[in-house]
mmCIF file of C-alpha atoms in Angstrom:
data_model
loop_
_atom_site.group_PDB
_atom_site.id
_atom_site.type_symbol
_atom_site.label_atom_id
_atom_site.label_comp_id
_atom_site.label_asym_id
_atom_site.label_seq_id
_atom_site.Cartn_x
_atom_site.Cartn_y
_atom_site.Cartn_z
ATOM 1 C CA MET A 28 -8.364 7.281 -147.017
ATOM 2 C CA PRO A 29 -11.943 7.323 -147.700
ATOM 3 C CA ILE A 30 -12.692 6.164 -144.115
ATOM 4 C CA ARG A 31 -10.698 9.125 -142.737
ATOM 5 C CA ARG A 32 -12.612 11.487 -145.061
ATOM 6 C CA ILE A 33 -15.871 10.279 -143.826
ATOM 7 C CA VAL A 34 -14.837 10.121 -139.968
ATOM 8 C CA ALA A 35 -13.329 13.760 -139.906
ATOM 9 C CA PRO A 36 -16.490 15.404 -141.115
ATOM 10 C CA THR A 37 -18.513 13.313 -138.684
ATOM 11 C CA LEU A 38 -16.322 14.331 -135.702
ATOM 12 C CA ALA A 39 -16.421 17.890 -136.634
ATOM 13 C CA LEU A 40 -20.283 17.700 -136.795
ATOM 14 C CA GLY A 41 -20.626 16.106 -133.452
ATOM 15 C CA LEU A 42 -18.314 18.614 -131.741
ATOM 16 C CA ALA A 43 -20.320 21.455 -133.239
ATOM 17 C CA ALA A 44 -23.493 19.878 -131.966
ATOM 18 C CA ILE A 45 -22.277 19.569 -128.362
ATOM 19 C CA VAL A 46 -21.123 23.221 -128.268
ATOM 20 C CA SER A 47 -24.370 24.459 -129.582
ATOM 21 C CA LEU A 48 -26.277 22.443 -127.154
ATOM 22 C CA GLY A 49 -24.090 23.818 -124.188
ATOM 23 C CA LEU A 50 -24.483 27.239 -125.318
ATOM 24 C CA ALA A 51 -28.255 26.922 -125.423
ATOM 25 C CA ASN A 52 -28.424 25.596 -122.068
ATOM 26 C CA SER A 53 -26.345 28.488 -120.691
ATOM 27 C CA VAL A 54 -28.618 30.922 -122.371
ATOM 28 C CA ALA A 55 -31.653 29.477 -120.808
ATOM 29 C CA PHE A 56 -30.236 29.185 -117.300
ATOM 30 C CA ALA A 57 -29.361 32.988 -117.511
ATOM 31 C CA ASP A 58 -32.856 33.779 -118.518
ATOM 32 C CA ASP A 59 -34.335 32.146 -115.336
ATOM 33 C CA LEU A 60 -32.082 34.225 -113.032
ATOM 34 C CA VAL A 61 -33.517 37.035 -110.914
ATOM 35 C CA PRO A 62 -31.242 40.037 -111.206
ATOM 36 C CA GLY A 63 -29.550 41.088 -107.916
ATOM 37 C CA ASP A 64 -30.423 37.812 -106.200
ATOM 38 C CA PRO A 65 -27.335 36.615 -104.488
ATOM 39 C CA SER A 66 -28.741 33.130 -103.454
ATOM 40 C CA GLN A 67 -28.845 32.101 -107.292
ATOM 41 C CA SER A 68 -25.728 30.581 -108.584
ATOM 42 C CA THR A 69 -24.524 32.177 -111.868
ATOM 43 C CA MET A 70 -22.803 28.979 -112.888
ATOM 44 C CA PRO A 71 -24.808 26.409 -114.773
ATOM 45 C CA GLY A 72 -24.916 22.928 -113.575
ATOM 46 C CA PHE A 73 -25.027 23.922 -109.793
ATOM 47 C CA PRO A 74 -28.275 24.353 -108.077
ATOM 48 C CA PRO A 75 -28.591 27.818 -106.579
ATOM 49 C CA SER A 76 -28.881 26.465 -103.128
ATOM 50 C CA SER A 77 -25.815 24.118 -103.145
ATOM 51 C CA GLY A 78 -23.194 26.738 -104.081
ATOM 52 C CA ILE A 79 -19.974 25.896 -105.647
ATOM 53 C CA PRO A 80 -17.419 23.669 -104.164
ATOM 54 C CA GLY A 81 -14.643 25.761 -102.574
ATOM 55 C CA PHE A 82 -16.987 28.974 -102.384
ATOM 56 C CA PRO A 83 -19.498 30.099 -99.696
ATOM 57 C CA SER A 84 -23.048 29.137 -100.356
ATOM 58 C CA GLY A 85 -24.267 32.732 -99.278
ATOM 59 C CA PRO A 86 -23.400 35.879 -97.310
ATOM 60 C CA PRO A 87 -21.873 35.358 -93.720
ATOM 61 C CA THR A 88 -24.454 35.347 -91.085
ATOM 62 C CA THR A 89 -24.270 38.153 -88.482
ATOM 63 C CA PRO A 90 -24.086 37.221 -84.843
ATOM 64 C CA PRO A 91 -27.332 37.849 -82.848
ATOM 65 C CA VAL A 92 -27.454 41.044 -80.834
ATOM 66 C CA THR A 93 -27.968 40.512 -76.941
ATOM 67 C CA GLU A 94 -30.468 43.032 -75.607
ATOM 68 C CA THR A 95 -30.072 44.284 -71.945
ATOM 69 C CA LYS A 96 -32.716 45.892 -69.792
ATOM 70 C CA THR A 97 -30.409 48.753 -68.512
ATOM 71 C CA LEU A 98 -32.686 51.664 -69.173
ATOM 72 C CA VAL A 99 -34.983 52.858 -66.395
ATOM 73 C CA LEU A 100 -37.860 55.208 -66.995
ATOM 74 C CA SER A 101 -39.240 57.602 -64.414
ATOM 75 C CA PRO A 102 -41.767 58.479 -63.124
ATOM 76 C CA SER A 103 -42.545 54.737 -62.737
ATOM 77 C CA LYS A 104 -46.289 53.657 -62.761
ATOM 78 C CA SER A 105 -47.567 57.086 -63.463
ATOM 79 C CA VAL A 106 -51.226 57.963 -63.305
ATOM 80 C CA THR A 107 -52.500 60.608 -65.676
ATOM 81 C CA LYS A 108 -55.799 61.611 -67.600
ATOM 82 C CA PRO A 109 -56.505 61.732 -71.272
ATOM 83 C CA GLY A 110 -54.841 64.765 -72.868
ATOM 84 C CA VAL A 111 -52.476 65.388 -70.025
ATOM 85 C CA PRO A 112 -48.928 64.894 -71.064
ATOM 86 C CA VAL A 113 -46.302 62.881 -69.061
ATOM 87 C CA THR A 114 -42.589 63.476 -69.479
ATOM 88 C CA PHE A 115 -40.224 60.731 -68.732
ATOM 89 C CA GLU A 116 -36.569 60.754 -67.725
ATOM 90 C CA VAL A 117 -34.177 57.838 -68.657
ATOM 91 C CA THR A 118 -31.426 56.454 -66.378
ATOM 92 C CA VAL A 119 -28.885 54.118 -67.753
ATOM 93 C CA LEU A 120 -27.554 51.242 -65.511
ATOM 94 C CA ALA A 121 -24.140 49.638 -65.474
ATOM 95 C CA SER A 122 -25.910 46.185 -65.861
ATOM 96 C CA GLU A 123 -29.291 44.841 -65.355
ATOM 97 C CA GLY A 124 -30.417 45.620 -61.881
ATOM 98 C CA GLY A 125 -27.206 47.422 -61.226
ATOM 99 C CA ALA A 126 -26.362 50.972 -60.290
ATOM 100 C CA PRO A 127 -26.672 53.938 -62.514
ATOM 101 C CA LEU A 128 -23.785 55.036 -64.644
ATOM 102 C CA ASP A 129 -21.896 58.041 -63.369
ATOM 103 C CA PRO A 130 -21.753 60.191 -65.409
ATOM 104 C CA GLN A 131 -24.776 59.345 -67.566
ATOM 105 C CA PRO A 132 -23.843 58.694 -71.281
ATOM 106 C CA GLU A 133 -25.361 60.888 -73.954
ATOM 107 C CA LEU A 134 -27.511 58.528 -75.846
ATOM 108 C CA GLU A 135 -30.357 58.685 -78.422
ATOM 109 C CA TYR A 136 -33.694 57.309 -77.013
ATOM 110 C CA HIS A 137 -36.870 55.997 -78.901
ATOM 111 C CA LEU A 138 -39.982 56.096 -76.804
ATOM 112 C CA GLY A 139 -43.271 54.357 -77.550
ATOM 113 C CA THR A 140 -46.466 52.937 -75.891
ATOM 114 C CA ASP A 141 -48.593 49.746 -76.846
ATOM 115 C CA ALA A 142 -51.660 51.913 -77.236
ATOM 116 C CA GLY A 143 -52.712 53.240 -80.503
ATOM 117 C CA GLY A 144 -53.389 56.864 -80.814
ATOM 118 C CA ASP A 145 -51.049 58.016 -78.217
ATOM 119 C CA ILE A 146 -48.801 61.027 -79.092
ATOM 120 C CA VAL A 147 -45.054 60.757 -78.500
ATOM 121 C CA GLU A 148 -42.956 63.747 -78.763
ATOM 122 C CA GLY A 149 -39.405 63.066 -77.507
ATOM 123 C CA LEU A 150 -39.762 61.561 -74.058
ATOM 124 C CA THR A 151 -43.286 63.016 -73.588
ATOM 125 C CA VAL A 152 -46.339 60.928 -73.795
ATOM 126 C CA THR A 153 -49.996 62.185 -74.352
ATOM 127 C CA ALA A 154 -52.498 59.704 -74.009
ATOM 128 C CA THR A 155 -55.569 60.169 -76.255
ATOM 129 C CA SER A 156 -57.618 57.306 -74.477
ATOM 130 C CA SER A 157 -58.112 55.839 -71.145
ATOM 131 C CA GLY A 158 -56.919 52.661 -69.864
ATOM 132 C CA PRO A 159 -53.625 50.979 -68.714
ATOM 133 C CA ARG A 160 -50.516 50.748 -71.180
ATOM 134 C CA SER A 161 -46.912 49.913 -71.336
ATOM 135 C CA VAL A 162 -44.261 52.546 -72.168
ATOM 136 C CA PHE A 163 -40.913 51.296 -73.447
ATOM 137 C CA VAL A 164 -37.703 52.993 -74.486
ATOM 138 C CA ARG A 165 -34.863 51.837 -76.558
ATOM 139 C CA SER A 166 -31.265 52.885 -77.364
ATOM 140 C CA GLY A 167 -29.391 50.467 -79.418
ATOM 141 C CA SER A 168 -29.556 47.175 -77.665
ATOM 142 C CA GLN A 169 -30.565 48.591 -74.416
ATOM 143 C CA TYR A 170 -34.193 49.017 -73.324
ATOM 144 C CA GLY A 171 -36.466 49.693 -70.415
ATOM 145 C CA THR A 172 -40.237 49.568 -69.679
ATOM 146 C CA THR A 173 -42.797 50.957 -67.346
ATOM 147 C CA SER A 174 -46.609 51.326 -66.910
ATOM 148 C CA LEU A 175 -48.877 54.387 -67.436
ATOM 149 C CA THR A 176 -52.311 54.330 -66.251
ATOM 150 C CA VAL A 177 -54.826 56.719 -67.726
ATOM 151 C CA VAL A 178 -57.841 57.238 -65.620
ATOM 152 C CA GLY A 179 -61.130 56.802 -67.330
ATOM 153 C CA ASP A 180 -64.772 58.066 -66.383
ATOM 154 C CA PRO A 181 -66.200 56.623 -63.080
ATOM 155 C CA VAL A 182 -68.517 53.746 -63.262
ATOM 156 C CA ALA A 183 -69.194 53.892 -59.475
ATOM 157 C CA LEU A 184 -69.068 56.666 -56.713
ATOM 158 C CA GLN A 185 -69.257 56.886 -53.063
ATOM 159 C CA ILE A 186 -69.815 59.864 -50.865
ATOM 160 C CA THR A 187 -68.903 59.956 -47.349
ATOM 161 C CA PRO A 188 -69.741 62.726 -44.873
ATOM 162 C CA SER A 189 -67.525 63.953 -42.039
ATOM 163 C CA ALA A 190 -70.161 63.007 -39.512
ATOM 164 C CA THR A 191 -73.502 61.277 -39.804
ATOM 165 C CA SER A 192 -75.375 64.001 -37.809
ATOM 166 C CA VAL A 193 -75.045 67.637 -37.327
ATOM 167 C CA ALA A 194 -76.795 70.460 -35.290
ATOM 168 C CA LYS A 195 -78.989 72.912 -37.093
ATOM 169 C CA GLY A 196 -76.836 75.796 -38.536
ATOM 170 C CA GLY A 197 -73.725 73.538 -38.583
ATOM 171 C CA SER A 198 -71.664 72.165 -41.621
ATOM 172 C CA LEU A 199 -70.221 69.012 -42.803
ATOM 173 C CA ALA A 200 -67.455 68.221 -45.209
ATOM 174 C CA PHE A 201 -67.993 65.360 -47.828
ATOM 175 C CA THR A 202 -65.430 63.196 -49.627
ATOM 176 C CA VAL A 203 -66.448 61.717 -52.986
ATOM 177 C CA THR A 204 -64.334 58.593 -54.244
ATOM 178 C CA GLY A 205 -64.911 56.067 -57.093
ATOM 179 C CA THR A 206 -63.352 53.810 -59.607
ATOM 180 C CA ASP A 207 -63.343 53.543 -63.548
ATOM 181 C CA LYS A 208 -64.056 50.345 -65.295
ATOM 182 C CA TRP A 209 -60.464 49.031 -65.096
ATOM 183 C CA GLY A 210 -60.788 49.590 -61.094
ATOM 184 C CA THR A 211 -58.495 52.629 -61.045
ATOM 185 C CA PRO A 212 -59.411 55.047 -58.254
ATOM 186 C CA ILE A 213 -60.670 58.328 -59.614
ATOM 187 C CA ASP A 214 -60.303 62.000 -58.419
ATOM 188 C CA GLY A 215 -63.696 62.902 -56.933
ATOM 189 C CA SER A 216 -62.950 66.610 -56.102
ATOM 190 C CA ASP A 217 -64.675 67.641 -59.256
ATOM 191 C CA ALA A 218 -68.083 66.136 -58.185
ATOM 192 C CA VAL A 219 -70.963 68.545 -57.926
ATOM 193 C CA LEU A 220 -73.057 68.247 -54.733
ATOM 194 C CA THR A 221 -76.599 68.976 -54.497
ATOM 195 C CA SER A 222 -79.112 68.653 -51.440
ATOM 196 C CA SER A 223 -82.717 67.523 -51.101
ATOM 197 C CA VAL A 224 -83.497 70.533 -48.950
ATOM 198 C CA GLY A 225 -83.377 73.810 -50.833
ATOM 199 C CA THR A 226 -82.209 76.024 -48.064
ATOM 200 C CA ASP A 227 -78.947 74.176 -47.663
ATOM 201 C CA ILE A 228 -75.893 76.124 -48.614
ATOM 202 C CA VAL A 229 -73.407 74.083 -50.861
ATOM 203 C CA ASP A 230 -69.731 75.362 -51.191
ATOM 204 C CA GLY A 231 -67.669 72.923 -53.129
ATOM 205 C CA GLN A 232 -67.802 69.821 -51.049
ATOM 206 C CA THR A 233 -68.976 71.377 -47.754
ATOM 207 C CA VAL A 234 -72.634 71.854 -47.041
ATOM 208 C CA THR A 235 -74.309 74.197 -44.284
ATOM 209 C CA PHE A 236 -77.695 73.079 -42.754
ATOM 210 C CA PRO A 237 -79.997 75.985 -41.713
ATOM 211 C CA THR A 238 -82.869 73.756 -40.960
ATOM 212 C CA ALA A 239 -83.394 70.413 -38.963
ATOM 213 C CA SER A 240 -84.438 67.379 -40.626
ATOM 214 C CA PRO A 241 -83.259 64.551 -42.622
ATOM 215 C CA HIS A 242 -81.054 65.823 -45.599
ATOM 216 C CA THR A 243 -79.988 63.744 -48.559
ATOM 217 C CA ILE A 244 -76.757 64.932 -50.211
ATOM 218 C CA THR A 245 -76.083 63.715 -53.769
ATOM 219 C CA ALA A 246 -72.682 63.653 -55.556
ATOM 220 C CA THR A 247 -72.731 63.742 -59.398
ATOM 221 C CA LEU A 248 -69.689 63.078 -61.680
ATOM 222 C CA ALA A 249 -69.554 62.337 -65.437
ATOM 223 C CA GLY A 250 -73.357 61.160 -65.102
ATOM 224 C CA VAL A 251 -72.690 58.818 -62.217
ATOM 225 C CA THR A 252 -74.142 59.575 -58.953
ATOM 226 C CA ALA A 253 -74.080 58.603 -55.274
ATOM 227 C CA SER A 254 -76.039 59.776 -52.228
ATOM 228 C CA VAL A 255 -76.040 59.760 -48.520
ATOM 229 C CA THR A 256 -78.400 61.006 -45.806
ATOM 230 C CA VAL A 257 -77.391 62.982 -42.632
ATOM 231 C CA GLU A 258 -79.721 63.938 -39.764
ATOM 232 C CA VAL A 259 -79.734 67.645 -38.889
ATOM 233 C CA ALA A 260 -81.007 68.155 -35.237
ATOM 234 C CA ALA A 261 -82.440 71.049 -33.588
ATOM 235 C CA SER A 262 -80.149 73.424 -31.514
ATOM 236 C CA ALA A 263 -78.912 71.707 -28.371
ATOM 237 C CA ALA A 264 -81.147 72.131 -25.155
ATOM 238 C CA ALA A 265 -79.897 74.431 -22.401
ATOM 239 C CA PRO A 266 -78.154 72.543 -19.609
ATOM 240 C CA ALA A 267 -80.332 71.311 -16.732
ATOM 241 C CA ALA A 268 -80.533 73.685 -13.603
ATOM 242 C CA GLN A 269 -78.277 72.993 -10.683
ATOM 243 C CA ALA A 270 -79.888 71.119 -7.624
ATOM 244 C CA GLY A 271 -80.426 72.902 -4.348
ATOM 245 C CA LEU A 272 -80.131 76.614 -4.199
ATOM 246 C CA ALA A 273 -79.248 76.762 -7.823
ATOM 247 C CA GLU A 274 -82.787 75.935 -8.709
ATOM 248 C CA THR A 275 -84.180 79.157 -7.434
ATOM 249 C CA GLY A 276 -82.167 81.063 -10.022
ATOM 250 C CA ALA A 277 -79.361 82.132 -8.193
ATOM 251 C CA ALA A 278 -75.806 82.117 -9.545
ATOM 252 C CA PRO A 279 -73.344 79.697 -8.125
ATOM 253 C CA LEU A 280 -71.230 82.448 -6.522
ATOM 254 C CA GLU A 281 -74.363 83.906 -4.893
ATOM 255 C CA ALA A 282 -75.404 80.566 -3.584
ATOM 256 C CA GLY A 283 -72.123 80.106 -1.985
ATOM 257 C CA LEU A 284 -72.379 83.235 -0.144
ATOM 258 C CA ILE A 285 -75.827 82.522 1.090
ATOM 259 C CA ALA A 286 -74.734 79.313 2.405
ATOM 260 C CA ALA A 287 -71.680 80.881 4.157
ATOM 261 C CA LEU A 288 -73.988 83.328 5.687
ATOM 262 C CA MET A 289 -76.350 80.666 6.862
ATOM 263 C CA LEU A 290 -73.391 78.705 8.422
ATOM 264 C CA LEU A 291 -72.181 81.811 10.228
ATOM 265 C CA ALA A 292 -75.783 82.563 11.622
ATOM 266 C CA GLY A 293 -76.174 79.131 12.819
ATOM 267 C CA ALA A 294 -72.767 79.356 14.722
ATOM 268 C CA ALA A 295 -73.803 82.719 16.119
ATOM 269 C CA ALA A 296 -77.075 81.252 17.340
ATOM 270 C CA SER A 297 -75.116 78.331 19.046
ATOM 271 C CA ALA A 298 -72.634 80.734 20.680
ATOM 272 C CA PHE A 299 -75.552 82.831 22.027
ATOM 273 C CA THR A 300 -77.234 79.877 23.562
ATOM 274 C CA ILE A 301 -74.019 78.801 25.261
ATOM 275 C CA ALA A 302 -73.401 82.112 26.750
ATOM 276 C CA ARG A 303 -76.973 82.334 28.063
ATOM 277 C CA ARG A 304 -76.795 78.946 29.846
ATOM 278 C CA ARG A 305 -73.518 80.100 31.649
ATOM 279 C CA ALA A 306 -75.148 83.344 32.724
ATOM 280 C CA GLN A 307 -78.020 81.417 34.291
ATOM 281 C CA ARG A 308 -75.621 79.040 36.188
ATOM 282 C CA GLN A 309 -73.905 81.955 37.719
#
């Protein structure tokens, strides 16, 4: 009996200590959890990453989305200037490189460029800086791309006349071309032409030359210049006088009549001589 009285209280105290230790561990584990983090197990004794046997270790994974290049932007490889908007159209293809769908579906498109500062409104892009850039469009898992070239200021110009020489009082047309720092051809129609001779008349890219001498024409665009020299000759000389009777100053028709009369006179003289000889023989 004394032994039972001693063992029973001892067992009770041991059980109480085990329960207290378990509760303490549970409280400590709960304090370490991050609220709302599904990756952490809420069951003590299981590492958060291992999960619980018989239960998934985390949320199910989503299958990867396959993107298709089935959107076509037009115009393709457009060229514009800073501040000049370009509006694109989108065509949906049945497959990559395939034929356009007919009818075209009604989709919501998202347009963008890889150049900072560009203004995009719907399907319209307004570039604020020069240089080449890519334009892309997306609708769900479908996408498409094209290029957009924004011409910059010229770094080199060339001026070409319609001829290298002209008679005094004549006119020549000039063509101005050039490239920007990316090698993109620029429009030289806005270039301003000037002449080294003050009496020359400049009208746009046409110059009239009232005086005969070498004339240097200079084109200027965005601070870049190019020059070319043309030779302006005096008025063309009068054609040389015709040989023979024309040298006397007679007109060609008059010269022909005189020649005919001379032939007739010669023939008459010959006929008179023959008739005279016949009369003497008789």
